[in-house]
Amino acid sequence: MRRIASVIGLRPGSVERYEALHAAVWPAVLTRLSASNVANYSIYRHGELLFSYMEYVGDDFDADMAEMAADKATQEWWAVCSPLQDPLDTRAEGEWWKEIPEVFHLE
């Protein structure tokens, strides 16, 4: 299992819309997340900063993420959510959400 944490900003005035969307995530998007071996996925908000945590439970992360990115419902979901987000300048090339390193874990 791989634990992944990431952050992204929200554009000013987007909090209500973003939270409303995530209070009723489209069933097809949830199905695709599970099919792509994403588990225990949460998004938290602090002001206009979002923090996400997920666990990848599959064997081929890149292939599973490519399948998710190719999914029509997921593409439509991203098209609705992306304009609300404000990616951090410090993100790596090709990242939308900035992946952040784990510095502590207790099992």
Coordinates of N, CA and C in Angstrom, one line a residue:
M1 N 0.8 -1.2 0.0 CA 0.0 0.0 0.0 C 0.9 1.2 0.0
R2 N 0.5 2.2 -0.8 CA 1.2 3.5 -0.9 C 0.3 4.6 -0.4
R3 N 0.8 5.4 0.6 CA 0.1 6.5 1.1 C 0.5 7.8 0.3
I4 N -0.4 8.6 -0.1 CA -0.1 9.8 -0.9 C -0.9 11.0 -0.3
A5 N -0.1 12.0 0.0 CA -0.7 13.3 0.5 C -0.3 14.3 -0.5
S6 N -1.3 15.3 -0.7 CA -1.0 16.4 -1.6 C -1.8 17.6 -1.2
V7 N -1.4 18.7 -1.8 CA -2.1 20.0 -1.5 C -2.3 20.8 -2.8
I8 N -3.3 21.7 -2.7 CA -3.6 22.6 -3.8 C -4.4 23.7 -3.2
G9 N -4.3 24.9 -3.8 CA -5.1 26.0 -3.4 C -6.5 26.0 -4.0
L10 N -7.4 26.8 -3.4 CA -8.7 27.1 -4.0 C -8.7 28.5 -4.4
R11 N -9.3 28.8 -5.5 CA -9.4 30.2 -6.0 C -10.4 30.9 -5.0
P12 N -10.1 32.2 -4.8 CA -11.0 33.0 -3.9 C -12.4 32.9 -4.3
G13 N -13.3 32.7 -3.4 CA -14.7 32.6 -3.7 C -15.2 31.2 -4.1
S14 N -14.3 30.2 -4.1 CA -14.7 28.9 -4.6 C -15.0 27.9 -3.6
V15 N -14.9 28.2 -2.3 CA -15.0 27.3 -1.2 C -16.4 26.6 -1.2
E16 N -17.5 27.4 -1.3 CA -18.8 26.9 -1.2 C -19.1 25.9 -2.4
R17 N -18.7 26.3 -3.6 CA -19.0 25.5 -4.7 C -18.2 24.2 -4.6
Y18 N -16.9 24.3 -4.2 CA -16.1 23.1 -4.1 C -16.6 22.1 -3.1
E19 N -17.0 22.6 -2.0 CA -17.6 21.8 -0.9 C -18.9 21.2 -1.3
A20 N -19.7 21.9 -2.0 CA -21.0 21.4 -2.5 C -20.8 20.2 -3.5
L21 N -19.9 20.4 -4.4 CA -19.5 19.3 -5.3 C -19.1 18.1 -4.6
H22 N -18.2 18.2 -3.6 CA -17.7 17.1 -2.9 C -18.6 16.5 -1.8
A23 N -19.7 17.2 -1.5 CA -20.8 16.6 -0.7 C -21.6 15.7 -1.4
A24 N -21.5 15.7 -2.8 CA -22.3 14.8 -3.6 C -21.5 14.4 -4.9
V25 N -20.3 13.8 -4.6 CA -19.4 13.3 -5.7 C -20.2 12.4 -6.6
W26 N -20.0 12.5 -7.9 CA -20.7 11.7 -8.9 C -20.4 10.2 -8.7
P27 N -21.4 9.4 -8.7 CA -21.2 7.9 -8.4 C -20.2 7.3 -9.4
A28 N -20.2 7.8 -10.7 CA -19.2 7.2 -11.6 C -17.8 7.6 -11.3
V29 N -17.6 8.7 -10.7 CA -16.2 9.1 -10.2 C -15.8 8.2 -9.1
L30 N -16.7 8.0 -8.1 CA -16.4 7.1 -7.0 C -16.1 5.7 -7.5
T31 N -16.8 5.2 -8.4 CA -16.6 3.9 -8.9 C -15.2 3.8 -9.6
R32 N -14.9 4.8 -10.4 CA -13.6 4.8 -11.0 C -12.4 4.9 -10.0
L33 N -12.6 5.7 -9.0 CA -11.5 5.8 -8.0 C -11.3 4.4 -7.4
S34 N -12.3 3.7 -7.0 CA -12.2 2.3 -6.5 C -11.6 1.4 -7.5
A35 N -12.0 1.4 -8.7 CA -11.5 0.6 -9.8 C -10.0 0.9 -10.1
S36 N -9.6 2.1 -9.8 CA -8.2 2.4 -9.9 C -7.4 2.2 -8.7
N37 N -7.9 1.4 -7.7 CA -7.2 1.0 -6.5 C -6.9 2.2 -5.6
V38 N -7.8 3.2 -5.5 CA -7.7 4.3 -4.6 C -8.6 3.9 -3.4
A39 N -8.1 4.0 -2.2 CA -8.9 3.7 -1.0 C -8.6 4.7 0.1
N40 N -9.4 4.8 1.0 CA -9.3 5.7 2.2 C -8.9 7.1 1.8
Y41 N -9.7 7.7 0.9 CA -9.4 9.0 0.2 C -10.1 10.0 1.0
S42 N -9.4 11.1 1.4 CA -10.1 12.2 2.1 C -9.5 13.5 1.6
I43 N -10.3 14.6 1.6 CA -9.8 15.9 1.3 C -10.3 16.8 2.5
Y44 N -9.3 17.6 3.0 CA -9.5 18.5 4.1 C -9.3 19.9 3.6
R45 N -9.9 20.9 4.2 CA -9.8 22.3 3.8 C -9.3 23.1 5.0
H46 N -8.3 24.0 4.8 CA -7.9 25.0 5.8 C -7.9 26.3 5.0
G47 N -8.9 27.1 5.2 CA -9.0 28.4 4.5 C -9.1 28.1 3.0
E48 N -8.2 28.5 2.2 CA -8.2 28.2 0.8 C -7.1 27.2 0.4
L49 N -6.8 26.4 1.3 CA -5.8 25.3 1.0 C -6.5 24.0 1.2
L50 N -6.4 23.1 0.2 CA -6.9 21.8 0.3 C -5.8 20.8 0.6
F51 N -6.0 19.8 1.4 CA -5.0 18.7 1.7 C -5.8 17.4 1.4
S52 N -5.1 16.6 0.6 CA -5.8 15.3 0.4 C -4.8 14.2 0.9
Y53 N -5.5 13.1 1.2 CA -4.8 11.9 1.6 C -5.5 10.7 1.0
M54 N -4.7 9.8 0.4 CA -5.3 8.6 -0.2 C -4.3 7.4 0.0
E55 N -4.9 6.3 -0.1 CA -4.0 5.1 -0.1 C -4.2 4.4 -1.5
Y56 N -3.1 4.0 -2.1 CA -3.1 3.3 -3.4 C -2.8 1.8 -3.0
V57 N -3.8 1.0 -3.4 CA -3.7 -0.4 -2.9 C -3.5 -1.4 -4.1
G58 N -3.1 -0.9 -5.3 CA -2.9 -1.7 -6.4 C -1.5 -2.0 -6.6
D59 N -1.2 -2.6 -7.8 CA 0.2 -3.0 -8.2 C 0.9 -2.2 -9.2
D60 N 0.1 -1.3 -10.0 CA 0.7 -0.5 -11.0 C 0.0 0.8 -11.0
F61 N 0.6 1.7 -10.2 CA 0.1 3.0 -9.9 C 0.0 3.8 -11.2
D62 N 1.0 3.8 -12.1 CA 1.0 4.6 -13.3 C -0.1 4.2 -14.2
A63 N -0.3 2.9 -14.4 CA -1.4 2.3 -15.2 C -2.8 2.6 -14.7
D64 N -2.9 2.5 -13.4 CA -4.2 2.8 -12.8 C -4.6 4.3 -12.9
M65 N -3.6 5.2 -12.7 CA -3.8 6.6 -12.8 C -4.1 7.0 -14.3
A66 N -3.5 6.3 -15.2 CA -3.7 6.5 -16.7 C -5.1 6.1 -17.0
E67 N -5.6 5.0 -16.5 CA -7.0 4.6 -16.7 C -8.0 5.6 -16.1
M68 N -7.7 6.1 -15.0 CA -8.5 7.1 -14.4 C -8.6 8.4 -15.2
A69 N -7.4 8.8 -15.7 CA -7.3 10.0 -16.5 C -8.0 9.8 -17.9
A70 N -8.2 8.6 -18.3 CA -8.8 8.3 -19.6 C -10.3 8.2 -19.5
D71 N -10.8 8.1 -18.2 CA -12.2 7.9 -18.0 C -13.1 9.1 -18.2
K72 N -14.1 9.0 -19.0 CA -14.9 10.1 -19.4 C -15.6 10.9 -18.3
A73 N -16.1 10.1 -17.3 CA -16.8 10.8 -16.2 C -15.7 11.5 -15.3
T74 N -14.6 10.9 -15.2 CA -13.5 11.6 -14.4 C -13.1 12.9 -15.1
Q75 N -12.9 12.8 -16.4 CA -12.5 14.0 -17.2 C -13.6 15.1 -17.0
E76 N -14.9 14.7 -17.0 CA -15.9 15.7 -16.8 C -15.9 16.3 -15.4
W77 N -15.6 15.5 -14.4 CA -15.5 15.9 -13.0 C -14.4 16.9 -12.9
W78 N -13.2 16.5 -13.5 CA -12.1 17.4 -13.4 C -12.3 18.7 -14.1
A79 N -13.1 18.7 -15.2 CA -13.4 19.9 -15.9 C -14.3 20.9 -15.0
V80 N -15.1 20.3 -14.1 CA -15.9 21.1 -13.2 C -15.1 21.6 -12.0
C81 N -14.2 20.7 -11.5 CA -13.5 21.1 -10.3 C -12.2 21.9 -10.6
S82 N -11.5 21.6 -11.7 CA -10.2 22.3 -11.9 C -10.3 23.8 -11.9
P83 N -11.3 24.5 -12.5 CA -11.4 25.9 -12.5 C -11.5 26.5 -11.1
L84 N -11.9 25.7 -10.1 CA -12.0 26.2 -8.7 C -10.7 26.1 -8.0
Q85 N -9.8 25.3 -8.5 CA -8.5 25.1 -7.9 C -7.4 26.0 -8.3
D86 N -6.4 26.2 -7.5 CA -5.3 27.1 -7.7 C -4.0 26.4 -7.4
P87 N -3.4 25.7 -8.4 CA -2.2 24.9 -8.1 C -1.1 25.7 -7.5
L88 N -0.3 25.1 -6.6 CA 0.8 25.8 -6.0 C 1.9 26.0 -7.0
D89 N 2.6 27.1 -6.9 CA 3.8 27.4 -7.7 C 4.9 26.4 -7.5
T90 N 4.9 25.8 -6.3 CA 6.0 24.8 -5.9 C 5.8 23.4 -6.4
R91 N 4.7 23.2 -7.1 CA 4.4 21.8 -7.6 C 5.5 21.4 -8.6
A92 N 5.6 20.1 -8.8 CA 6.6 19.5 -9.7 C 6.0 19.6 -11.1
E93 N 6.9 19.5 -12.1 CA 6.5 19.5 -13.5 C 5.4 18.4 -13.7
G94 N 4.3 18.7 -14.3 CA 3.3 17.7 -14.6 C 2.3 17.5 -13.5
E95 N 2.5 18.1 -12.3 CA 1.6 17.9 -11.2 C 0.5 18.9 -11.2
W96 N -0.7 18.6 -10.8 CA -1.8 19.5 -10.6 C -1.8 19.8 -9.0
W97 N -2.1 18.7 -8.3 CA -2.0 18.7 -6.8 C -0.5 18.5 -6.5
K98 N 0.1 19.2 -5.6 CA 1.5 19.0 -5.2 C 1.6 17.9 -4.2
E99 N 2.3 16.8 -4.6 CA 2.5 15.7 -3.7 C 3.5 16.2 -2.6
I100 N 3.2 15.8 -1.4 CA 4.1 16.3 -0.3 C 4.6 15.0 0.5
P101 N 5.8 15.1 1.0 CA 6.5 13.9 1.6 C 5.9 13.6 3.0
E102 N 5.9 12.4 3.2 CA 5.5 11.9 4.6 C 6.8 12.0 5.5
V103 N 6.6 12.6 6.7 CA 7.7 12.8 7.6 C 7.5 12.0 8.9
F104 N 6.3 11.4 9.1 CA 6.0 10.6 10.2 C 4.8 9.7 10.0
H105 N 4.9 8.5 10.5 CA 3.8 7.6 10.4 C 3.8 6.6 11.5
L106 N 2.7 6.4 12.2 CA 2.6 5.5 13.3 C 1.7 4.4 12.9
E107 N 2.1 3.1 13.0 CA 1.2 2.0 12.7 C 0.8 1.3 14.0

